[in-house]
XYZ file of C-alpha atoms in Angstrom:
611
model
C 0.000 0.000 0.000
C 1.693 3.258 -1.178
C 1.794 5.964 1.381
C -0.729 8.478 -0.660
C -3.231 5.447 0.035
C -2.946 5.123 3.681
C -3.083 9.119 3.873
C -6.409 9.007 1.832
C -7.627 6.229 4.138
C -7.071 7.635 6.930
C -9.340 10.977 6.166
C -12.251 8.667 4.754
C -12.688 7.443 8.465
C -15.245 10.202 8.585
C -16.531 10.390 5.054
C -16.988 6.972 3.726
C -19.385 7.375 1.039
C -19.488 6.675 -2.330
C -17.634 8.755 -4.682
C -19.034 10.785 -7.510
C -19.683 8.992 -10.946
C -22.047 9.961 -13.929
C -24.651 7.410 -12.849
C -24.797 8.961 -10.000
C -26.855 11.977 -11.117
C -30.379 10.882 -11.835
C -31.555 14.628 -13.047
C -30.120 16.489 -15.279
C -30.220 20.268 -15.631
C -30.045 22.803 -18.689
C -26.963 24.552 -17.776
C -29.412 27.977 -19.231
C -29.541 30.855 -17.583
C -30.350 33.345 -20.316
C -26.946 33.303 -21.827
C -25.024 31.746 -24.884
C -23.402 28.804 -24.444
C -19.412 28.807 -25.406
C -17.327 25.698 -24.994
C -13.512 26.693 -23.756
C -10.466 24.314 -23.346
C -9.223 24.600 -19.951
C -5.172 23.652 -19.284
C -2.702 23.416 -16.299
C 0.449 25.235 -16.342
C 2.444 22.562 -17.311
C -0.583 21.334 -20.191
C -3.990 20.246 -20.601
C -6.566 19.243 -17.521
C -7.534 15.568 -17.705
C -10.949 16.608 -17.196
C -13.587 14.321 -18.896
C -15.831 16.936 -20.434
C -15.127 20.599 -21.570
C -15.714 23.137 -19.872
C -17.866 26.405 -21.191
C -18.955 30.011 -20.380
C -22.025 31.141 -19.443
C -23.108 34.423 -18.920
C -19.136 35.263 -18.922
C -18.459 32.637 -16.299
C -15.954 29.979 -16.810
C -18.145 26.719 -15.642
C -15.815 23.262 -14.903
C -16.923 19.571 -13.878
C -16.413 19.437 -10.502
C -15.228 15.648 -9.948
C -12.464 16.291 -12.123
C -11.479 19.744 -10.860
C -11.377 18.362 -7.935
C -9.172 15.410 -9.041
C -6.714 18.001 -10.544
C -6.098 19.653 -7.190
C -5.681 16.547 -4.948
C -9.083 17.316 -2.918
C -11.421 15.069 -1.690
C -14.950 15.269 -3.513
C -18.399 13.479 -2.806
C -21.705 13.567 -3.946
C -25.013 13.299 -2.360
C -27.159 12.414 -4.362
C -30.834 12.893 -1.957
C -29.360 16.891 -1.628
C -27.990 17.282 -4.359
C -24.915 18.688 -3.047
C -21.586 18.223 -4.305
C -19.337 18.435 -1.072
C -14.986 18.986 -1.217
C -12.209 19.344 1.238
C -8.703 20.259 0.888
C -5.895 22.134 2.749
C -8.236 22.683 5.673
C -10.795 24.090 3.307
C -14.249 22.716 3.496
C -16.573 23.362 0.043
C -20.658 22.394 -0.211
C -22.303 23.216 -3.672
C -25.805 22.817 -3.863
C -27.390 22.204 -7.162
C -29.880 24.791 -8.413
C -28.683 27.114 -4.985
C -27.284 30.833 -5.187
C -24.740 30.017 -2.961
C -21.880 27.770 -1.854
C -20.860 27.239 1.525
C -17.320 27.680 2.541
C -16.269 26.272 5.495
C -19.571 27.240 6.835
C -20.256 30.320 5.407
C -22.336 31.263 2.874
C -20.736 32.570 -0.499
C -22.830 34.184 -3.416
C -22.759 32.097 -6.345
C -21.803 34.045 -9.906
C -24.227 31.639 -11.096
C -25.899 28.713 -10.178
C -24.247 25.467 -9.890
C -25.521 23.238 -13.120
C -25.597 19.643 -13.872
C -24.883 18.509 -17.645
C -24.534 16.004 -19.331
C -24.795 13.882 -15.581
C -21.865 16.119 -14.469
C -21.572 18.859 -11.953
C -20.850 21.641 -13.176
C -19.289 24.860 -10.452
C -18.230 28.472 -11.346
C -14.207 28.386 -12.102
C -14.065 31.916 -10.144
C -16.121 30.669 -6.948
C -13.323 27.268 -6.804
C -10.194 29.502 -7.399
C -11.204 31.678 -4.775
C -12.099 29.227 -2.148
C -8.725 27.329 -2.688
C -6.577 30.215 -3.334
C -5.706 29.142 -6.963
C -5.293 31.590 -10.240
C -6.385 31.306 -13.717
C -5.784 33.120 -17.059
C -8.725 33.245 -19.850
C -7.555 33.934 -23.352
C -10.951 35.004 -24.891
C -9.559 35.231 -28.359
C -7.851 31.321 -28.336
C -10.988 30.326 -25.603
C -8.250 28.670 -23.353
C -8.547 29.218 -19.774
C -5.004 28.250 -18.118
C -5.056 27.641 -14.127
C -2.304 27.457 -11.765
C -3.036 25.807 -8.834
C -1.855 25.848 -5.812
C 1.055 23.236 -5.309
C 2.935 24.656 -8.796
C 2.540 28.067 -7.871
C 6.013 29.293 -5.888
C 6.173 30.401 -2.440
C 8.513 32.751 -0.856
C 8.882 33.909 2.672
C 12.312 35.742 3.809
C 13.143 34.237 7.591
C 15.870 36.041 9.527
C 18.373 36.475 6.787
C 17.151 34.510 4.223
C 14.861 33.686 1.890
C 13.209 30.590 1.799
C 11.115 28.584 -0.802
C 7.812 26.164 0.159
C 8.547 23.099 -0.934
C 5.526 20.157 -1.336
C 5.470 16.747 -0.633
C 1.818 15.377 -2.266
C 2.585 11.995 -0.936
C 2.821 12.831 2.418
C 0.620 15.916 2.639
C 2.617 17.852 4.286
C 5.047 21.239 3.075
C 7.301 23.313 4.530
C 10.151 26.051 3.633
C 13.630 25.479 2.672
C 16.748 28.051 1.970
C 16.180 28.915 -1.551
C 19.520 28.081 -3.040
C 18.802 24.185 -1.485
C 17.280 21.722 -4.262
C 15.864 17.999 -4.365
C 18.687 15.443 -4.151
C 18.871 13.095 -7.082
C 17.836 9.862 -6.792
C 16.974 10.087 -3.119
C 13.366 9.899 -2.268
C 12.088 13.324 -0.668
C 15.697 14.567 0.567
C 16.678 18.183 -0.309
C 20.043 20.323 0.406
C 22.862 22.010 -0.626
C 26.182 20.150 -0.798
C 29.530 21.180 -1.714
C 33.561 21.214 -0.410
C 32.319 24.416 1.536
C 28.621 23.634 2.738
C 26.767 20.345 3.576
C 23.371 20.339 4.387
C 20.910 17.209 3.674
C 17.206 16.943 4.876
C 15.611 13.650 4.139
C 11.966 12.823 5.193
C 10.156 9.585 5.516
C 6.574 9.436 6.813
C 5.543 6.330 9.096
C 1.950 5.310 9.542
C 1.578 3.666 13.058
C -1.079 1.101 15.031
C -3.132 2.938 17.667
C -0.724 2.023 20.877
C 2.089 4.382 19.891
C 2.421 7.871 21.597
C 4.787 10.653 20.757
C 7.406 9.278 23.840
C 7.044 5.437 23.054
C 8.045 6.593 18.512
C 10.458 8.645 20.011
C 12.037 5.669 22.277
C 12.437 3.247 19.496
C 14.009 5.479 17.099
C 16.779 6.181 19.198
C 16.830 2.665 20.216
C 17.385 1.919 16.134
C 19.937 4.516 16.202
C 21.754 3.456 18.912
C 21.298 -0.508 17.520
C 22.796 0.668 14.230
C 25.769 2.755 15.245
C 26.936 1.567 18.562
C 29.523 3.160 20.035
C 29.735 5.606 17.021
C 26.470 7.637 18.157
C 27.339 10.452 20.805
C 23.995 11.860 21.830
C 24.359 15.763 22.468
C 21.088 17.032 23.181
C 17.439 17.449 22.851
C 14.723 20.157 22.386
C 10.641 21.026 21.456
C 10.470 23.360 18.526
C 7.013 24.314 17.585
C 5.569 24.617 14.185
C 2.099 26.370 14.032
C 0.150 24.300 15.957
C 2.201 21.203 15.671
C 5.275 20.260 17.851
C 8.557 18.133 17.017
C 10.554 16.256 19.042
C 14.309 16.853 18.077
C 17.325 15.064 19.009
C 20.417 16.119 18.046
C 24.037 13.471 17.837
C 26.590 13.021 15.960
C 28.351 9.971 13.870
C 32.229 9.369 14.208
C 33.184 6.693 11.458
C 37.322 7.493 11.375
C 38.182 10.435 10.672
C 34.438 11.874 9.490
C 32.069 13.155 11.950
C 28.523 14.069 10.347
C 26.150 15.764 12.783
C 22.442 14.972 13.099
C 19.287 16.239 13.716
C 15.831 13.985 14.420
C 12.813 16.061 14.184
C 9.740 13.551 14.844
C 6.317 15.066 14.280
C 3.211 12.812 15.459
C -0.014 12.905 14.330
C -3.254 10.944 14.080
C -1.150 8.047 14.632
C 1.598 9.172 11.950
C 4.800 10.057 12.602
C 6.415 12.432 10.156
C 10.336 12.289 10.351
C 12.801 14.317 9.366
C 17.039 13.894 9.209
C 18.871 16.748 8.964
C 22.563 16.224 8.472
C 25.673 18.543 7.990
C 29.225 18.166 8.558
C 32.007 20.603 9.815
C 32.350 22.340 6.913
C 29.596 24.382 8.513
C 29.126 26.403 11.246
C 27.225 24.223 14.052
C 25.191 26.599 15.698
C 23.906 28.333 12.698
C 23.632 24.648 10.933
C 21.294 24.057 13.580
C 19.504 27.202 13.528
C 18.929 26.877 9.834
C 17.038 23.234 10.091
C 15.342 24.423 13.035
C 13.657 27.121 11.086
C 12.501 24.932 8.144
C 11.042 22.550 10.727
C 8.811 25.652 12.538
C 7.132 26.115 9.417
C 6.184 21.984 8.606
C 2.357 22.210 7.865
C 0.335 19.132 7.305
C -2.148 20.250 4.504
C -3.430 17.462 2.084
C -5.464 14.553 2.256
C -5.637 14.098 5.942
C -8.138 16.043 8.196
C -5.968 17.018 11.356
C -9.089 16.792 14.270
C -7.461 18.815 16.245
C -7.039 22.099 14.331
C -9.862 21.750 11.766
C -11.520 24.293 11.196
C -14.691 23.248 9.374
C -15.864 19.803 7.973
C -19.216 17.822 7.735
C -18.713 14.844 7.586
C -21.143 11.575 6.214
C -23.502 11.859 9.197
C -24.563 14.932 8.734
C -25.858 14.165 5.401
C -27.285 10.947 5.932
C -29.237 12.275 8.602
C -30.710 15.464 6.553
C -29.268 18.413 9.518
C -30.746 21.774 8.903
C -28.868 24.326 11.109
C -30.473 27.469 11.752
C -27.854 29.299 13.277
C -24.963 30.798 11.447
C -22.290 28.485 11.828
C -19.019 28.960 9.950
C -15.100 28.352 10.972
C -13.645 30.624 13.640
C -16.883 32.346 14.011
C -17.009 35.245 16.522
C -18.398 34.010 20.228
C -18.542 36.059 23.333
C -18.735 33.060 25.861
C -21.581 31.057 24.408
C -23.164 30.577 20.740
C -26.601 28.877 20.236
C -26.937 25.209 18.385
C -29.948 25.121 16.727
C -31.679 23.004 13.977
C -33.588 20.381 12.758
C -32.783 16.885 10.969
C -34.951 14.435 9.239
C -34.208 10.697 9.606
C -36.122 7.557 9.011
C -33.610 6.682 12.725
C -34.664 8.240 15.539
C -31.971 10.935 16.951
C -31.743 11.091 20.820
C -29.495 13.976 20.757
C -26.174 15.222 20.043
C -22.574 15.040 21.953
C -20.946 18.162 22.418
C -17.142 18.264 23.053
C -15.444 21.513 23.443
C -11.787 21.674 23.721
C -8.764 24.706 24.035
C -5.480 23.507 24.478
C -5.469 20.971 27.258
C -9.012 22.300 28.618
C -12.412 20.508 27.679
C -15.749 20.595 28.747
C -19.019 18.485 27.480
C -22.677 19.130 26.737
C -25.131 17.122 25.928
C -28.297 18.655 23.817
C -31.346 16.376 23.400
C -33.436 15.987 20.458
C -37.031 16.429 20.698
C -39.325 16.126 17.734
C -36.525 16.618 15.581
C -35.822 19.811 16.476
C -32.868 20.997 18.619
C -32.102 24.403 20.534
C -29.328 24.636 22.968
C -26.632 27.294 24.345
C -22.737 25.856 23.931
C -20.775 27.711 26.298
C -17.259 28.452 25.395
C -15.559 28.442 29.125
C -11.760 28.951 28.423
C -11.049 32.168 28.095
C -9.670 34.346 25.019
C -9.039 32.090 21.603
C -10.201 29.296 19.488
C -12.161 26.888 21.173
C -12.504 23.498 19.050
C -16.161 22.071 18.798
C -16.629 18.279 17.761
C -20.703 17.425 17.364
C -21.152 13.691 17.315
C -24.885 11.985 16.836
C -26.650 10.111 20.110
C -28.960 7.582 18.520
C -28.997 4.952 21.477
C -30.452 7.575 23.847
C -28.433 9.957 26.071
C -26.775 7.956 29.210
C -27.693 8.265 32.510
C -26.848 11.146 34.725
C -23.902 10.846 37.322
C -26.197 11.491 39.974
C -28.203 8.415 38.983
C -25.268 6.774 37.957
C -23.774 6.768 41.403
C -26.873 6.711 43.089
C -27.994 2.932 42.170
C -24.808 2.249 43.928
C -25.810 -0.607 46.884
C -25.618 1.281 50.113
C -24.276 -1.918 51.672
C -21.110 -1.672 49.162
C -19.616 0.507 52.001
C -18.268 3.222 49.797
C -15.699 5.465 51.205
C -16.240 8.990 50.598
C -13.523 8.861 48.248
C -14.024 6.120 46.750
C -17.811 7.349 46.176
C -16.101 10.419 44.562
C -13.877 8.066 42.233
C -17.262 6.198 40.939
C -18.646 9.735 40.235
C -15.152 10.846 38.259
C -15.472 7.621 36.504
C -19.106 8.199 35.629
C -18.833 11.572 34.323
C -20.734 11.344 31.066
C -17.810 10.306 28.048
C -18.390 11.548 24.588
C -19.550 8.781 22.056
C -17.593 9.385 18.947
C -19.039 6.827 16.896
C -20.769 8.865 14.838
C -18.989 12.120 14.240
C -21.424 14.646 12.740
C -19.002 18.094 12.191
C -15.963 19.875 13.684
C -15.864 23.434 13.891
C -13.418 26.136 15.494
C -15.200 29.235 17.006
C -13.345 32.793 18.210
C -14.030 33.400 21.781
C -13.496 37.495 22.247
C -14.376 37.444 25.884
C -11.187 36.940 27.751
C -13.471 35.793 30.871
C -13.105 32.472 32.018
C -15.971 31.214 32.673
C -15.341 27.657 33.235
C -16.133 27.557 36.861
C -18.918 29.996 36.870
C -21.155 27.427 35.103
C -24.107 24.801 36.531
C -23.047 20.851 36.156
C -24.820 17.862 37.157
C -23.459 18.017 40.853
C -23.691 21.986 41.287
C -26.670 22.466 39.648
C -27.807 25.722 41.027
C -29.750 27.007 37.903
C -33.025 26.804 39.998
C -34.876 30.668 41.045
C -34.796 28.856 44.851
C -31.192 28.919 44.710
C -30.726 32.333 42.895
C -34.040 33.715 45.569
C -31.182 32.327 48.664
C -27.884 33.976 47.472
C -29.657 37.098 46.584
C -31.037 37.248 49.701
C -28.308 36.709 51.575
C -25.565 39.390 49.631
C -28.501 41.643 48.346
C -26.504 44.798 50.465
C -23.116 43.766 49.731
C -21.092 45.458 46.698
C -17.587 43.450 47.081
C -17.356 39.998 46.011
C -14.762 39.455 48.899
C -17.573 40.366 51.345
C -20.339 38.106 49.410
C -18.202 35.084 49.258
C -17.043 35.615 53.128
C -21.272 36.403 54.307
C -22.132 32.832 52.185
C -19.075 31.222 53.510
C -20.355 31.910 57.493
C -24.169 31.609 56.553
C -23.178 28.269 56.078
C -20.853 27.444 59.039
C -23.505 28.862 61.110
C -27.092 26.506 59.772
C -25.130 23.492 58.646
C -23.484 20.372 60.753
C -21.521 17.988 58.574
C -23.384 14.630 58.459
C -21.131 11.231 59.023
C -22.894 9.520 56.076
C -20.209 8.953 53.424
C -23.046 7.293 51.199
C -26.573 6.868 50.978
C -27.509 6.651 47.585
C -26.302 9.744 46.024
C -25.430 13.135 46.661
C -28.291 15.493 47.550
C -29.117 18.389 44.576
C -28.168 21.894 45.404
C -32.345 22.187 46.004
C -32.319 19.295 48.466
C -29.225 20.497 50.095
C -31.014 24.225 51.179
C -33.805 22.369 52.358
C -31.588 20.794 55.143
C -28.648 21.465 58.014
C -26.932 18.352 57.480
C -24.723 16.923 54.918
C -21.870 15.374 54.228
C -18.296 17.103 53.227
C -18.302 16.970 49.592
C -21.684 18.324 49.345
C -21.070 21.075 51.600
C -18.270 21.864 49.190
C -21.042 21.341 46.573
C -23.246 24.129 48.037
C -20.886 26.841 48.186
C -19.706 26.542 45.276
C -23.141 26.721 43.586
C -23.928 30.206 46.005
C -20.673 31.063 44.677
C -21.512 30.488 41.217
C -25.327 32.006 41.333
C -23.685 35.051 42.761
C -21.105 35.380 40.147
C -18.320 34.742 41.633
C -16.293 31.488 40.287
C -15.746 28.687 42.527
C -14.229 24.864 42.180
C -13.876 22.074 44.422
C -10.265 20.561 45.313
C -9.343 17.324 46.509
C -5.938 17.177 48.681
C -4.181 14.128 49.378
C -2.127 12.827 52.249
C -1.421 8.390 52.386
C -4.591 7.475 53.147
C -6.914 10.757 54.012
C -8.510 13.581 51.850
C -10.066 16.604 52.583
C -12.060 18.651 50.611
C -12.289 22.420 50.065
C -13.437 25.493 47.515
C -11.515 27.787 46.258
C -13.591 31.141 45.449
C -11.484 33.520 42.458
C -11.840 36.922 43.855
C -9.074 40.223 42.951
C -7.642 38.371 40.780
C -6.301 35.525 42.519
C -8.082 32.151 44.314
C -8.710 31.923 48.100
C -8.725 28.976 49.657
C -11.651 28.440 51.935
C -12.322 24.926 54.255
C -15.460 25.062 54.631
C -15.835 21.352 56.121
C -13.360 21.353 58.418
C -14.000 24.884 60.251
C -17.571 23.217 60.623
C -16.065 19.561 61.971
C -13.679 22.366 64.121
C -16.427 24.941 65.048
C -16.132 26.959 68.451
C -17.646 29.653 70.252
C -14.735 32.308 68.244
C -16.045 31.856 64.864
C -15.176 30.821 61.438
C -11.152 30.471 60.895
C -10.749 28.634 57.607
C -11.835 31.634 55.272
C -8.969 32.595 53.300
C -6.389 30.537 54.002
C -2.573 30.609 53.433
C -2.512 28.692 49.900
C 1.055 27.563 50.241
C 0.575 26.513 54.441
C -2.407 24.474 52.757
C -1.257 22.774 50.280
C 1.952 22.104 52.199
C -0.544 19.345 54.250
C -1.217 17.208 51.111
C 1.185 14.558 48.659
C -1.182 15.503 46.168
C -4.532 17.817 45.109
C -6.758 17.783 42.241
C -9.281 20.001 41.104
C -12.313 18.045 40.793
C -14.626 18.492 37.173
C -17.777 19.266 39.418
């Protein structure tokens, strides 16, 4: 299996469907819209298109099949045939074209068509000007001759000057990936995909080989067993010298650099190892001591920080926009105004209907930035759907991945936990690891679309929100915290009047479990409870007042203790709510703002628990 193939078969995990062929297309159009009809040969730079039909003008537009347009530029295209919708994506660009519609839809957003998209002769036929556009290509029309010649966008040359010099983009279509070189370097003959500059004054060799792997190998385990080969192959020869991250975009390589002494030659090595979706893209860089070493190095560093991976594989973690089979199959209708890196202050609305012959229970909703993520869940009723997705981290992209529910949503954690058997003799903390392990997981069977939205807001709102175990979105709770801060302007004073409200009309139960934790509504409707949910309650005041709060979880052998910490003046105070209660004395509260480093210093270990 060549490598193009297991790079195409890796992006059709999400969009296996069939691809388009002329007996697909059971209608058939009149590509007339009022104007004559003029046929035009369409080439490549380098000579004619393959393309199986000509193209022609209409009404001064340049119309091409779109199958084998599509072909020509290396994109991925499929047809659905119920929609009518021819549907494209390459180099992170996501294309629908609706037959008989007056727009396309790039990467979300709507585009006015030039004119309509046409189907002749059982092909597709799309505006030449609306495809160059959306995939940065050019084109040239000689009206006398009737030639239209395109460039596209792997023959056209890139530049970009770096430091002090200028670099070219060089292509590998095999391996979907590019990045820049130093001008003046060029491909070395017959060596597969290895580029330099050699001669008695400079040495410099690049050589790349792409590896797809089996699910079990991380970034650490790829990087272990190269240098194991290395150091199988050389021996004693191999002199390790060091090791860095260099970042590139939104990817990250692993470099190692050595050197090889065979007699009197030393050649000095670089390993940059880029992994992704389970491939590892590797690159050797090698030069000798005709060259400087330090600005050797600094040289193949910089063509590493600009590797992009930009053909044939969807990269799930920095798409920006892409429907994939399900949502076609399943007939989605959005009715909000979706499109990549949209603008979001905090929250955006997901809206729509679908229509199935299989019933929908809902949608999974993951939301991710960096190393953060968060879940919703958003039910289908009748086929209809109307939810607010908050985005909770702050300033920046937030990634959104939409799968389909159609096995009905799971239980809740609080039932989850609560058909527990109260004769299992749960530990507190062991009733709190059941819950972490219950916490709702995001089926991915069926992924329906990935999008990237544009938080502006630079609030974090993370821990201001309701979840299944603070669920304080109730007007009882709201009717409480108001009434209790109602005169109080300072969120220091607010959090502190909550704080002793509490110490003063609750005693902390001994019950570790009874079937569940009690709901923030159960919870003011008694004096008693246990320390997590006491924790649970004062976070939630917190929260309906405002004012983020989270739960930790410190560590020491074979105890744990529970507190919140409140963010207030820009920093978070620790308050032990539980144990000033389990400690309470005639001279008040004492665990209100507490020392965080004294704190902390009690505990092996803490964790901020995803309540």
């Amino acid at each position: 299996m060549t490598m193009k193939l297991k790079l195409y078969m890796i992006f059709m995990f999400g969009l296996m469907i069939f691809l388009i062929s002329p007996a697909t297309f059971s209608n058939t159009l009149s590509p007339s819209t009022g104007g004559e009809i003029e046929n035009v040969d369409l080439f490549l730079s380098d000579g004619e298109a393959p393309f199986t039909l000509s193209s022609f003008i209409i009404n001064d537009e340049i119309m091409v099949p779109a199958k084998s347009f599509f072909d020509t530029i290396g994109a991925q295209g499929y047809w659905f045939e119920d929609s009518m919708e021819f549907v494209s994506y390459k180099d992170n660009t996501f294309s629908k074209f609706k037959v008989g519609s007056d727009f396309a839809m790039i990467n979300g957003r709507a585009v006015a068509l030039p004119v309509q998209i046409l189907i002749s002769s059982k092909e597709v036929f799309i505006p030449l000007s609306m495809l160059t556009a959306a995939y940065d290509l050019t084109f040239s029309h000689d009206k006398l001759k009737q030639t239209v010649t395109m460039n596209y966008r792997d023959d056209v040359a890139q530049y970009r000057e770096i430091g002090f010099y200028h670099y070219k983009r060089v292509r590998i279509p095999d391996f979907g990936i590019s990045f820049y070189m130093p001008e003046f370097w060029v491909p070395i003959e017959n060596q597969i995909a290895t580029y330099g500059f050699v001669t008695q004054y400079e040495h410099y060799l690049l050589n790349v080989k792409l590896l797809p792997l089996d699910e079990n190998f991380t970034s650490a385990i790829l990087l272990g067993n190269l240098i194991e080969n290395l150091q199988f192959e050389y021996g004693d020869a191999l002199s390790i010298t060091g090791s860095k991250n260099i970042q590139a975009g939104d990817y990250h390589a692993n470099s190692l650099y050595y050197s090889l002494t065979t007699g009197n030659e030393v050649l000095h090595q670089i390993l940059y190892v880029f992994f992704q979706n389970n491939i590892a893209y590797v690159f050797t860089a090698t030069h000798t001591d005709v060259n400087d070493v330090v600005e050797s190095r600094e040289i193949f560093d910089t063509v590493i920080s600009t590797f992009e991976i930009n053909r044939l594989s969807i990269n799930t973690i920095n798409e920006h926009y892409v429907e994939f089979d399900s949502f076609f199959e399943y007939d989605l209708h959005l009715n909000t105004n979706l499109y990549s890196n949209v603008q979001v202050e905090n929250q955006f609305r997901f809206s729509g209907t679908l229509d199935s012959k299989e019933k929908v229970e809902g949608f999974y909703i993951s939301v991710t930035k960096d190393s953060e993520r968060t879940d919703y869940y958003v039910p289908v009723v009748s086929n209809t759907f109307d939810a607010m997705i908050y985005t909770p981290f702050g300033l920046g992209k937030h990634n959104i991945r939409v799968f389909l529910d159609v096995t009905g949503e799971p239980d809740s954690v609080i039932d989850i936990i609560g058909s527990l058997e109260t004769e299992s003799n749960l530990s507190l903390d062991n009733f709190i690891d059941f819950a972490l392990l219950g916490i709702r997981s995001v089926n991915t069977s069926k992924p329906l679309m990935h999008f990237s939205v544009i938080n502006i807001s630079s609030d974090t709102i993370k821990n201001l929100l309701p979840s299944e175990f603070i669920d304080f979105d109730r007007p009882e709770i709201y009717a409480l915290t108001t009434r209790l801060t109602y005169n109080l302007t300072s969120e220091y004073a607010k959090a502190r009047t909550i704080y002793e409200w509490i110490y003063d009309n609750y005693t902390l139960s001994d019950k570790t479990f009874e079937g569940g934790f009690l709901s923030l509504y159960e919870l003011i409707e008694t004096t008693s409870a246990n320390e997590v949910e006491i924790c649970m309650l004062y976070a939630g005041l917190l929260r309906a007042n405002d004012i983020p709060a989270r739960i930790v979880r410190g560590s020491f052998e074979e105890k744990s203790d529970y507190w919140v910490e409140t963010f207030i003046n820009g920093k978070w105070l620790i308050a032990d709510l539980a144990l000033d209660i389990t400690e309470r004395d005639d001279s008040g509260p004492k665990r209100f703002n507490l020392s965080r480093s004294s704190h902390y210093s009690n505990f092996l270990s803490t964790e901020i628990l995803p309540f």
